[in-house]
mmCIF file with all atom_site columns, C-alpha atoms and ligand atoms in Angstrom:
data_model
loop_
_atom_site.group_PDB
_atom_site.id
_atom_site.type_symbol
_atom_site.label_atom_id
_atom_site.label_alt_id
_atom_site.label_comp_id
_atom_site.label_asym_id
_atom_site.label_entity_id
_atom_site.label_seq_id
_atom_site.pdbx_PDB_ins_code
_atom_site.Cartn_x
_atom_site.Cartn_y
_atom_site.Cartn_z
_atom_site.occupancy
_atom_site.B_iso_or_equiv
_atom_site.pdbx_formal_charge
_atom_site.auth_seq_id
_atom_site.auth_comp_id
_atom_site.auth_asym_id
_atom_site.auth_atom_id
_atom_site.pdbx_PDB_model_num
ATOM   1  C  CA  . UNK A 1 1  ? -0.006  -0.002 -0.001 1.00 56.00 ? 1  UNK A CA  1
ATOM   2  C  CA  . UNK A 1 2  ? 1.116   3.502  -0.770 1.00 67.00 ? 2  UNK A CA  1
ATOM   3  C  CA  . UNK A 1 3  ? 2.068   5.603  2.196  1.00 83.00 ? 3  UNK A CA  1
ATOM   4  C  CA  . UNK A 1 4  ? -0.612  8.081  3.004  1.00 89.00 ? 4  UNK A CA  1
ATOM   5  C  CA  . UNK A 1 5  ? 0.031   11.651 4.092  1.00 95.00 ? 5  UNK A CA  1
ATOM   6  C  CA  . UNK A 1 6  ? -2.111  13.401 6.654  1.00 96.00 ? 6  UNK A CA  1
ATOM   7  C  CA  . UNK A 1 7  ? -3.804  15.542 4.030  1.00 97.00 ? 7  UNK A CA  1
ATOM   8  C  CA  . UNK A 1 8  ? -4.378  12.427 1.928  1.00 96.00 ? 8  UNK A CA  1
ATOM   9  C  CA  . UNK A 1 9  ? -5.954  10.711 4.896  1.00 97.00 ? 9  UNK A CA  1
ATOM   10 C  CA  . UNK A 1 10 ? -8.153  13.727 5.562  1.00 97.00 ? 10 UNK A CA  1
ATOM   11 C  CA  . UNK A 1 11 ? -9.310  13.717 1.975  1.00 97.00 ? 11 UNK A CA  1
ATOM   12 C  CA  . UNK A 1 12 ? -10.159 10.033 2.214  1.00 97.00 ? 12 UNK A CA  1
ATOM   13 C  CA  . UNK A 1 13 ? -12.154 10.621 5.364  1.00 97.00 ? 13 UNK A CA  1
ATOM   14 C  CA  . UNK A 1 14 ? -14.081 13.528 3.847  1.00 97.00 ? 14 UNK A CA  1
ATOM   15 C  CA  . UNK A 1 15 ? -14.880 11.478 0.771  1.00 97.00 ? 15 UNK A CA  1
ATOM   16 C  CA  . UNK A 1 16 ? -16.098 8.646  2.917  1.00 97.00 ? 16 UNK A CA  1
ATOM   17 C  CA  . UNK A 1 17 ? -18.592 10.783 4.787  1.00 96.00 ? 17 UNK A CA  1
ATOM   18 C  CA  . UNK A 1 18 ? -19.948 12.269 1.592  1.00 96.00 ? 18 UNK A CA  1
ATOM   19 C  CA  . UNK A 1 19 ? -21.168 8.854  0.595  1.00 95.00 ? 19 UNK A CA  1
ATOM   20 C  CA  . UNK A 1 20 ? -24.789 7.843  1.043  1.00 92.00 ? 20 UNK A CA  1
ATOM   21 C  CA  . UNK A 1 21 ? -24.117 4.379  2.291  1.00 93.00 ? 21 UNK A CA  1
ATOM   22 C  CA  . UNK A 1 22 ? -21.210 2.486  3.763  1.00 96.00 ? 22 UNK A CA  1
ATOM   23 C  CA  . UNK A 1 23 ? -20.362 -0.858 5.262  1.00 96.00 ? 23 UNK A CA  1
ATOM   24 C  CA  . UNK A 1 24 ? -19.394 -1.256 8.935  1.00 97.00 ? 24 UNK A CA  1
ATOM   25 C  CA  . UNK A 1 25 ? -15.915 -2.476 7.998  1.00 98.00 ? 25 UNK A CA  1
ATOM   26 C  CA  . UNK A 1 26 ? -15.364 0.706  6.008  1.00 97.00 ? 26 UNK A CA  1
ATOM   27 C  CA  . UNK A 1 27 ? -16.430 2.911  8.895  1.00 97.00 ? 27 UNK A CA  1
ATOM   28 C  CA  . UNK A 1 28 ? -14.052 1.022  11.159 1.00 97.00 ? 28 UNK A CA  1
ATOM   29 C  CA  . UNK A 1 29 ? -11.181 1.589  8.756  1.00 97.00 ? 29 UNK A CA  1
ATOM   30 C  CA  . UNK A 1 30 ? -11.956 5.283  8.504  1.00 97.00 ? 30 UNK A CA  1
ATOM   31 C  CA  . UNK A 1 31 ? -12.015 5.635  12.278 1.00 97.00 ? 31 UNK A CA  1
ATOM   32 C  CA  . UNK A 1 32 ? -8.654  3.909  12.497 1.00 97.00 ? 32 UNK A CA  1
ATOM   33 C  CA  . UNK A 1 33 ? -7.273  6.141  9.781  1.00 97.00 ? 33 UNK A CA  1
ATOM   34 C  CA  . UNK A 1 34 ? -8.408  9.194  11.707 1.00 97.00 ? 34 UNK A CA  1
ATOM   35 C  CA  . UNK A 1 35 ? -6.808  7.923  14.876 1.00 97.00 ? 35 UNK A CA  1
ATOM   36 C  CA  . UNK A 1 36 ? -3.552  7.140  13.128 1.00 96.00 ? 36 UNK A CA  1
ATOM   37 C  CA  . UNK A 1 37 ? -3.252  10.654 11.753 1.00 97.00 ? 37 UNK A CA  1
ATOM   38 C  CA  . UNK A 1 38 ? -4.875  12.297 14.773 1.00 97.00 ? 38 UNK A CA  1
ATOM   39 C  CA  . UNK A 1 39 ? -7.684  13.651 12.634 1.00 97.00 ? 39 UNK A CA  1
ATOM   40 C  CA  . UNK A 1 40 ? -10.776 14.440 14.659 1.00 95.00 ? 40 UNK A CA  1
ATOM   41 C  CA  . UNK A 1 41 ? -13.948 13.101 13.095 1.00 96.00 ? 41 UNK A CA  1
ATOM   42 C  CA  . UNK A 1 42 ? -16.119 15.359 15.256 1.00 93.00 ? 42 UNK A CA  1
ATOM   43 C  CA  . UNK A 1 43 ? -19.788 15.242 14.325 1.00 92.00 ? 43 UNK A CA  1
ATOM   44 C  CA  . UNK A 1 44 ? -19.050 12.807 11.533 1.00 95.00 ? 44 UNK A CA  1
ATOM   45 C  CA  . UNK A 1 45 ? -18.672 10.108 14.163 1.00 94.00 ? 45 UNK A CA  1
ATOM   46 C  CA  . UNK A 1 46 ? -22.415 10.280 14.638 1.00 95.00 ? 46 UNK A CA  1
ATOM   47 C  CA  . UNK A 1 47 ? -22.912 8.646  11.280 1.00 96.00 ? 47 UNK A CA  1
ATOM   48 C  CA  . UNK A 1 48 ? -21.992 5.224  12.611 1.00 97.00 ? 48 UNK A CA  1
ATOM   49 C  CA  . UNK A 1 49 ? -22.588 3.075  15.676 1.00 97.00 ? 49 UNK A CA  1
ATOM   50 C  CA  . UNK A 1 50 ? -19.920 3.255  18.376 1.00 97.00 ? 50 UNK A CA  1
ATOM   51 C  CA  . UNK A 1 51 ? -20.149 -0.442 18.935 1.00 97.00 ? 51 UNK A CA  1
ATOM   52 C  CA  . UNK A 1 52 ? -20.602 -2.166 15.585 1.00 97.00 ? 52 UNK A CA  1
ATOM   53 C  CA  . UNK A 1 53 ? -19.835 0.692  13.138 1.00 97.00 ? 53 UNK A CA  1
ATOM   54 C  CA  . UNK A 1 54 ? -23.104 0.248  11.245 1.00 97.00 ? 54 UNK A CA  1
ATOM   55 C  CA  . UNK A 1 55 ? -24.643 3.136  9.391  1.00 96.00 ? 55 UNK A CA  1
ATOM   56 C  CA  . UNK A 1 56 ? -26.943 4.897  11.856 1.00 96.00 ? 56 UNK A CA  1
ATOM   57 C  CA  . UNK A 1 57 ? -29.163 6.182  9.084  1.00 90.00 ? 57 UNK A CA  1
ATOM   58 C  CA  . UNK A 1 58 ? -31.452 3.266  9.813  1.00 84.00 ? 58 UNK A CA  1
ATOM   59 C  CA  . UNK A 1 59 ? -31.363 3.773  13.564 1.00 93.00 ? 59 UNK A CA  1
ATOM   60 C  CA  . UNK A 1 60 ? -34.254 4.775  15.779 1.00 96.00 ? 60 UNK A CA  1
ATOM   61 C  CA  . UNK A 1 61 ? -33.788 8.336  16.998 1.00 96.00 ? 61 UNK A CA  1
ATOM   62 C  CA  . UNK A 1 62 ? -35.024 9.605  20.337 1.00 96.00 ? 62 UNK A CA  1
ATOM   63 C  CA  . UNK A 1 63 ? -34.465 12.861 22.166 1.00 96.00 ? 63 UNK A CA  1
ATOM   64 C  CA  . UNK A 1 64 ? -34.281 12.635 25.937 1.00 95.00 ? 64 UNK A CA  1
ATOM   65 C  CA  . UNK A 1 65 ? -33.162 15.121 28.585 1.00 94.00 ? 65 UNK A CA  1
ATOM   66 C  CA  . UNK A 1 66 ? -30.809 16.982 26.311 1.00 96.00 ? 66 UNK A CA  1
ATOM   67 C  CA  . UNK A 1 67 ? -29.489 13.853 24.697 1.00 97.00 ? 67 UNK A CA  1
ATOM   68 C  CA  . UNK A 1 68 ? -29.992 12.492 21.256 1.00 96.00 ? 68 UNK A CA  1
ATOM   69 C  CA  . UNK A 1 69 ? -30.169 8.733  21.432 1.00 97.00 ? 69 UNK A CA  1
ATOM   70 C  CA  . UNK A 1 70 ? -29.852 6.673  18.305 1.00 97.00 ? 70 UNK A CA  1
ATOM   71 C  CA  . UNK A 1 71 ? -30.522 3.005  18.699 1.00 98.00 ? 71 UNK A CA  1
ATOM   72 C  CA  . UNK A 1 72 ? -28.587 0.870  16.293 1.00 97.00 ? 72 UNK A CA  1
ATOM   73 C  CA  . UNK A 1 73 ? -29.852 -2.363 14.809 1.00 95.00 ? 73 UNK A CA  1
ATOM   74 C  CA  . UNK A 1 74 ? -27.286 -4.143 17.016 1.00 97.00 ? 74 UNK A CA  1
ATOM   75 C  CA  . UNK A 1 75 ? -29.180 -2.835 20.013 1.00 97.00 ? 75 UNK A CA  1
ATOM   76 C  CA  . UNK A 1 76 ? -26.537 -0.398 21.173 1.00 98.00 ? 76 UNK A CA  1
ATOM   77 C  CA  . UNK A 1 77 ? -27.821 3.044  22.138 1.00 97.00 ? 77 UNK A CA  1
ATOM   78 C  CA  . UNK A 1 78 ? -25.546 5.785  20.858 1.00 97.00 ? 78 UNK A CA  1
ATOM   79 C  CA  . UNK A 1 79 ? -25.896 8.873  23.012 1.00 96.00 ? 79 UNK A CA  1
ATOM   80 C  CA  . UNK A 1 80 ? -24.854 12.401 22.209 1.00 95.00 ? 80 UNK A CA  1
ATOM   81 C  CA  . UNK A 1 81 ? -25.417 15.559 24.127 1.00 94.00 ? 81 UNK A CA  1
ATOM   82 C  CA  . UNK A 1 82 ? -27.426 18.073 22.176 1.00 91.00 ? 82 UNK A CA  1
ATOM   83 C  CA  . UNK A 1 83 ? -25.912 21.486 21.774 1.00 81.00 ? 83 UNK A CA  1
HETATM 84 ZN ZN1 . ZN  B 2 .  ? -24.459 -1.050 16.328 1.00 94.12 ? 1  ZN  B ZN1 1
#
């Protein structure tokens, strides 16, 4: 594999999140890539499940006490504080 620069990695990450759909393995790779280059995914992290990396587009969304809770098909409840 070609060695990736930080800007190359960032580009790859941006491209990934512009896509409509993705596979859990791909999300996992992107997260690892971000960690390797210390690139913060920020709000983009909310696109996939913290536990199984599935697309959360299909998740059940609930708002509770200032939190947004998205339940993944794996059963894990992803929680984010609303700003
Ligand atoms: Zn999940």
